[in-house]
C-alpha positions as YAML, in Angstrom:
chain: A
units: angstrom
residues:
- id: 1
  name: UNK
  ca: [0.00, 0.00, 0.00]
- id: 2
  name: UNK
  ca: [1.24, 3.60, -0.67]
- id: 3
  name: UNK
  ca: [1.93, 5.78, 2.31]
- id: 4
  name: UNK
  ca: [1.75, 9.68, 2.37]
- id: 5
  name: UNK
  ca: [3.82, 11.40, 5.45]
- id: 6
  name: UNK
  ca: [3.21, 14.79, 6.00]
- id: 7
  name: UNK
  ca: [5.37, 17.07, 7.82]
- id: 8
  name: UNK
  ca: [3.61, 20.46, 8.85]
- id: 9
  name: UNK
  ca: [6.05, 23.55, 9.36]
- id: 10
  name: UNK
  ca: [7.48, 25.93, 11.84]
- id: 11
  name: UNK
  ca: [4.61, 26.73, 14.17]
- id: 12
  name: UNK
  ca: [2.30, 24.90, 12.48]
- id: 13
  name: UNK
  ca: [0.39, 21.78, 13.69]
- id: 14
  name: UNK
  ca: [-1.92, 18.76, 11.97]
- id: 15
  name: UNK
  ca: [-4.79, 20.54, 12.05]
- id: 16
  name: UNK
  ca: [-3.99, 23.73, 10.60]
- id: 17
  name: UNK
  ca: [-3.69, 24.94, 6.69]
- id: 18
  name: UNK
  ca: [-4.68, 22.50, 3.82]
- id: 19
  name: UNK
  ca: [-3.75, 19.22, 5.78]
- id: 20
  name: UNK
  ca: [-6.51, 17.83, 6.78]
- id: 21
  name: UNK
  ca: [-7.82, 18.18, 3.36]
- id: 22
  name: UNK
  ca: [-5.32, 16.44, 1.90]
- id: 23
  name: UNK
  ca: [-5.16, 13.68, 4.65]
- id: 24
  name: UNK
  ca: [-8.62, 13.29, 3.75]
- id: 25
  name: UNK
  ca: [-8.67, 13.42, 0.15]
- id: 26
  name: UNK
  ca: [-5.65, 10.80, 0.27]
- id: 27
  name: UNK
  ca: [-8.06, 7.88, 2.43]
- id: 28
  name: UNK
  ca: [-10.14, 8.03, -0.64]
- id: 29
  name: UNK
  ca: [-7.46, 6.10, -2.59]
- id: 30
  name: UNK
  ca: [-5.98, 2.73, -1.39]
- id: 31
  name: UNK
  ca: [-3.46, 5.18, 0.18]
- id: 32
  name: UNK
  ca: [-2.33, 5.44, 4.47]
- id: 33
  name: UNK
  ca: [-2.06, 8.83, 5.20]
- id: 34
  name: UNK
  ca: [-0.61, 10.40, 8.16]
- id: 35
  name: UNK
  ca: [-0.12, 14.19, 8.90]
- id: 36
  name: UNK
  ca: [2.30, 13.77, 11.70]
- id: 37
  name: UNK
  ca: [2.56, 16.28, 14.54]
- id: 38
  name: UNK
  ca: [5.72, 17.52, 15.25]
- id: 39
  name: UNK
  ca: [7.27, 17.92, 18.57]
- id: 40
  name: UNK
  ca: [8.02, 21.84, 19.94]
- id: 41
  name: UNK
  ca: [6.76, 23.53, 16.89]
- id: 42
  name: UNK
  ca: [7.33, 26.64, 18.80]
- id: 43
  name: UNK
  ca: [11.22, 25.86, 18.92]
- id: 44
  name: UNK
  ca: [11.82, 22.95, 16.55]
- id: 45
  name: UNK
  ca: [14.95, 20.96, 16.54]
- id: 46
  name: UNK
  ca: [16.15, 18.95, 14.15]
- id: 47
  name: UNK
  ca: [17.10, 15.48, 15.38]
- id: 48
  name: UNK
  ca: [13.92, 15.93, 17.41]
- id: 49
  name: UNK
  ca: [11.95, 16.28, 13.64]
- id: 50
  name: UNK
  ca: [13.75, 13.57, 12.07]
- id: 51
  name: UNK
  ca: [13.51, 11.10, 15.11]
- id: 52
  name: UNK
  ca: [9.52, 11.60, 14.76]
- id: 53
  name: UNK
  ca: [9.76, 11.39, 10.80]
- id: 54
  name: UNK
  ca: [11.30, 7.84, 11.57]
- id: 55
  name: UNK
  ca: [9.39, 6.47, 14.16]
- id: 56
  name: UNK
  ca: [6.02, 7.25, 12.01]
- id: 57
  name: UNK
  ca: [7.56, 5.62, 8.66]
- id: 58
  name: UNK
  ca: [10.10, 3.07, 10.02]
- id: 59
  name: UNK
  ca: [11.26, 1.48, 6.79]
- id: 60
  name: UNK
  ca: [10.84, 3.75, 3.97]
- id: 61
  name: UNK
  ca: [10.26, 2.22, 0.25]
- id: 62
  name: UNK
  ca: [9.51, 3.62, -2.75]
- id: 63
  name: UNK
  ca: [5.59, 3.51, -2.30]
- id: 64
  name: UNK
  ca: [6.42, 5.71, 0.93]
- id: 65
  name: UNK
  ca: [5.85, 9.58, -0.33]
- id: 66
  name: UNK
  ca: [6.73, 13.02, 1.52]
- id: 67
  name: UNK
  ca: [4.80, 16.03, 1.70]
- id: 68
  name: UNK
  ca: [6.43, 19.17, 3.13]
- id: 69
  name: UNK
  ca: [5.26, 22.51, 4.08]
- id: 70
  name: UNK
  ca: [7.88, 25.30, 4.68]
- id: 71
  name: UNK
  ca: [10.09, 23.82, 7.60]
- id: 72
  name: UNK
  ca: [8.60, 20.31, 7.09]
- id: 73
  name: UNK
  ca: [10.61, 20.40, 3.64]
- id: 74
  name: UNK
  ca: [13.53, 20.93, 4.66]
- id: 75
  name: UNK
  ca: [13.14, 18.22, 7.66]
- id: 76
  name: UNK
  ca: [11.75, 15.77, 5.11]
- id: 77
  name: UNK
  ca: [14.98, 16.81, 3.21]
- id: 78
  name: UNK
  ca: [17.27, 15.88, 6.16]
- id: 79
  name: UNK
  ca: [15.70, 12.81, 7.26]
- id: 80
  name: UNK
  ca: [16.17, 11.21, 3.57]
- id: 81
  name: UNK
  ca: [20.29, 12.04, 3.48]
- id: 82
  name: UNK
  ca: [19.97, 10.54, 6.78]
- id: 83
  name: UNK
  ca: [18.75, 7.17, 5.41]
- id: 84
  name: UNK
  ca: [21.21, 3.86, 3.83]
- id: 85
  name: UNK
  ca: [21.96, 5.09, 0.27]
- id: 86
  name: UNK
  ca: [20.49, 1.95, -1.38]
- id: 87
  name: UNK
  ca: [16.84, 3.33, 0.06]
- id: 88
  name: UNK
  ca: [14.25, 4.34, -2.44]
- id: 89
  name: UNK
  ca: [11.10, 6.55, -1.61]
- id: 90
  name: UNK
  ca: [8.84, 7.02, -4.08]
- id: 91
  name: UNK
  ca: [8.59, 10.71, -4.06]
- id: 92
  name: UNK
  ca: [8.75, 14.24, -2.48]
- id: 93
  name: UNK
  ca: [6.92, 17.13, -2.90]
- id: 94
  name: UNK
  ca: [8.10, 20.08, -1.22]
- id: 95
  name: UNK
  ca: [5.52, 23.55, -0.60]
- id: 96
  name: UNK
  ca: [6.95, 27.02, 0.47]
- id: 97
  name: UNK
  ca: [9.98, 25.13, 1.19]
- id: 98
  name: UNK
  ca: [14.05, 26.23, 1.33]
- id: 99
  name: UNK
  ca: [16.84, 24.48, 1.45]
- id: 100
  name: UNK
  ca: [18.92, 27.34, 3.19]
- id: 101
  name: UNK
  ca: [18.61, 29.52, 5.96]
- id: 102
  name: UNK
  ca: [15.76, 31.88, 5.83]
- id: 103
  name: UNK
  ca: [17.72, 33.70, 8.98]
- id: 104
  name: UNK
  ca: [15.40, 32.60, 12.06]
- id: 105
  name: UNK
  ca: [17.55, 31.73, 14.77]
- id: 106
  name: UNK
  ca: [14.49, 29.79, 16.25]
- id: 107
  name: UNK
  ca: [15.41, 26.73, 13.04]
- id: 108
  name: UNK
  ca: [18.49, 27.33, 12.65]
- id: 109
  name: UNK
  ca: [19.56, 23.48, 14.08]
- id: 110
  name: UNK
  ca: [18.19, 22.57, 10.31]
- id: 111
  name: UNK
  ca: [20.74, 24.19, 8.85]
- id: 112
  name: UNK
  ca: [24.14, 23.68, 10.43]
- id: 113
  name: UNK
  ca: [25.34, 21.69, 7.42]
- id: 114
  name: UNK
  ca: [25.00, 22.31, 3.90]
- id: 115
  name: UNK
  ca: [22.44, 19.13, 2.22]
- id: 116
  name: UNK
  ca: [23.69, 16.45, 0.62]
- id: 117
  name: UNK
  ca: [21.89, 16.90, -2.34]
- id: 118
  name: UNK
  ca: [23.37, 14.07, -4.16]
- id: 119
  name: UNK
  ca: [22.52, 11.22, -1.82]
- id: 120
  name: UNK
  ca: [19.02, 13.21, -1.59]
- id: 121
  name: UNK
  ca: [18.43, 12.47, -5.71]
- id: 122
  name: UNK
  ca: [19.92, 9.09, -5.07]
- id: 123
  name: UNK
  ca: [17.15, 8.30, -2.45]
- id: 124
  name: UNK
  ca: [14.40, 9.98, -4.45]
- id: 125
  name: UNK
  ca: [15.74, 10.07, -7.62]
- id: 126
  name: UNK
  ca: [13.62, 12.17, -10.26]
- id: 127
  name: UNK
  ca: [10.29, 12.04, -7.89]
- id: 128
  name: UNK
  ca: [10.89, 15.65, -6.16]
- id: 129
  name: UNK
  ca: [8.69, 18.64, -6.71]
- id: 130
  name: UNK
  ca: [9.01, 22.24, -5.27]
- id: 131
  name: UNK
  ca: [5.72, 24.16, -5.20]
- id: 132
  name: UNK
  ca: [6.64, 27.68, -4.61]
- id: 133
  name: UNK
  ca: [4.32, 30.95, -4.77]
- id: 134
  name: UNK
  ca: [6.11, 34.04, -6.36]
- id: 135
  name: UNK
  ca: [5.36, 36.46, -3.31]
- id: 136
  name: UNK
  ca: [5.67, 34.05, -0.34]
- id: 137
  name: UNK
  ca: [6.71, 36.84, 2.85]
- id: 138
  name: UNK
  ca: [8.37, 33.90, 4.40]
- id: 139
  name: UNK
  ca: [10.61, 31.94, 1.42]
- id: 140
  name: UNK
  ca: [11.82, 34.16, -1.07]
- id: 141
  name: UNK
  ca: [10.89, 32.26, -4.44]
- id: 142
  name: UNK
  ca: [14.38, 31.71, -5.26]
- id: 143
  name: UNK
  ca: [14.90, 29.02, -2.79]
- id: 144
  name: UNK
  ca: [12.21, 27.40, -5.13]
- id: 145
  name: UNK
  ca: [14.83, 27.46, -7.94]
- id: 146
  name: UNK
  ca: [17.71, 26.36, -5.65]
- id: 147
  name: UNK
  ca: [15.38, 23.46, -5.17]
- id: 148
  name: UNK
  ca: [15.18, 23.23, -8.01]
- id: 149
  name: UNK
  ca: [18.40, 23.41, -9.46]
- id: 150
  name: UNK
  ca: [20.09, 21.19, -6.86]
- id: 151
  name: UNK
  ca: [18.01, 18.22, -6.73]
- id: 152
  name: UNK
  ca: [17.26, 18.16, -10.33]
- id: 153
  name: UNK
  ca: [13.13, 19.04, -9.30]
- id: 154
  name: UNK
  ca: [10.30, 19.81, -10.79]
- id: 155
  name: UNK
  ca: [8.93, 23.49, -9.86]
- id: 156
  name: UNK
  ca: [5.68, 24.60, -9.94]
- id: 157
  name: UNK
  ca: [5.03, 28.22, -9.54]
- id: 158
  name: UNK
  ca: [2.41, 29.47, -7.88]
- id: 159
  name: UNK
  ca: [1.26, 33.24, -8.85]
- id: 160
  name: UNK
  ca: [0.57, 34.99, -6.02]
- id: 161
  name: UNK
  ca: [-0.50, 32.39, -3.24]
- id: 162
  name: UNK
  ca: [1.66, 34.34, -0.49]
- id: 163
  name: UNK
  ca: [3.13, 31.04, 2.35]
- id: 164
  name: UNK
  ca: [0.25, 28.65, 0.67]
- id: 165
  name: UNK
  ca: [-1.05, 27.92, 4.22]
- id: 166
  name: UNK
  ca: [-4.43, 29.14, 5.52]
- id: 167
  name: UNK
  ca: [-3.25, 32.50, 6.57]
- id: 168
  name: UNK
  ca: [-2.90, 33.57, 2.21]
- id: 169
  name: UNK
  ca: [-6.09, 31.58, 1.48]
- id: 170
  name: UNK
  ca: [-5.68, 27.80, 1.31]
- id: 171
  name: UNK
  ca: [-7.14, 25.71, 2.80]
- id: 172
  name: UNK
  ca: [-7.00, 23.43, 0.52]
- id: 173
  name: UNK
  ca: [-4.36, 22.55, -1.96]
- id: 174
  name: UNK
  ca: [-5.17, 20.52, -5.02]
- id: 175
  name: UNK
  ca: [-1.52, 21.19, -6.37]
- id: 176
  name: UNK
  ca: [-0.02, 18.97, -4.05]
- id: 177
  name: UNK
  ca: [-2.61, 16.04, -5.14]
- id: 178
  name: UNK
  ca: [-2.19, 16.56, -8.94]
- id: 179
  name: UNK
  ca: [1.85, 16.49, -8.17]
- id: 180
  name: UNK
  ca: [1.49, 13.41, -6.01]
- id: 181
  name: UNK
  ca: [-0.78, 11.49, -9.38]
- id: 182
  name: UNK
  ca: [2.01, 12.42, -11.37]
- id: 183
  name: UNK
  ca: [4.65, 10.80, -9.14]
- id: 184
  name: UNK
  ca: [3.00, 7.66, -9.09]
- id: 185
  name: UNK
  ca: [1.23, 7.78, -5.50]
...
């Protein structure tokens, strides 16, 4: 069976934005989805994110999928460089995310190594998407092309959607279900 994990973002939680849509438009196909809550989204640490990203998916394969939102990309992003090379997950897609600082000292335990962006496209190979909106006041749209650029993704631009989370308007996403059709999910 396919499984969808979703990781919400910097003070975010399950219930908040266009997850619960999706979670629930998901468990109409033969699909497990989980949005999983992340611990201290106040003050988020890293190996506290990834440890909960494992413990939910415990052996990854390539019918497991990732959906990010803002921080929750970059954490998804971390946890897969993490993993054995030889492990294959089916695909990523990746909303309002960045792969570099955004300067918020609050997150900053995401970023105190570059990615390996290599063993990243090994893990995931061609199945990674970046959904970006071209006036996010959060993400700069450029870290949509660094996304872009370094892991060999696919990016959709969004005109005008602001951080795509329920404060610019959506609270619902059908982006994010059309990109995870299209990866094979």
């Amino acid at each position: 069976m396919k499984r969808v994990f979703v990781v919400h973002g910097w003070k975010s939680k399950p219930s908040s934005n266009w997850f619960p849509w999706l979670k629930s438009e998901l468990r109409l196909w033969p699909v497990e989805a989980q949005v999983l809550a992340m611990p201290h989204p106040e003050k988020p640490k890293r190996e506290a994110w990834m440890k909960t990203i494992a413990k939910a998916v415990r052996v990854p394969d390539e019918d497991t999928f990732f959906v990010g939102h803002s921080l929750g990309g970059i954490a998804i992003l971390r946890y897969l460089e993490s993993l054995p090379s030889k492990t294959r997950v089916g695909g990523v897609v990746l909303v309002a995310g960045f792969p570099e600082s955004i300067n918020r000292s609050e997150i900053m335990t995401f970023f105190e190594k570059p990615l390996d962006y290599g063993k990243i496209r090994q893990i995931a190979g061609s199945n990674i998407v970046a959904i970006q909106s071209t006036n996010d006041p959060y993400v700069p749209f450029e870290h949509g092309e660094k996304l872009r650029d370094a892991l060999l993704a696919r990016l959709v631009v969004i005109e005008s959607g602001g951080h795509l989370n329920s404060a610019s308007g959506h609270v619902t996403l059908p982006v994010v279900l059309k990109e995870l059709v299209e990866l094979g999910c």
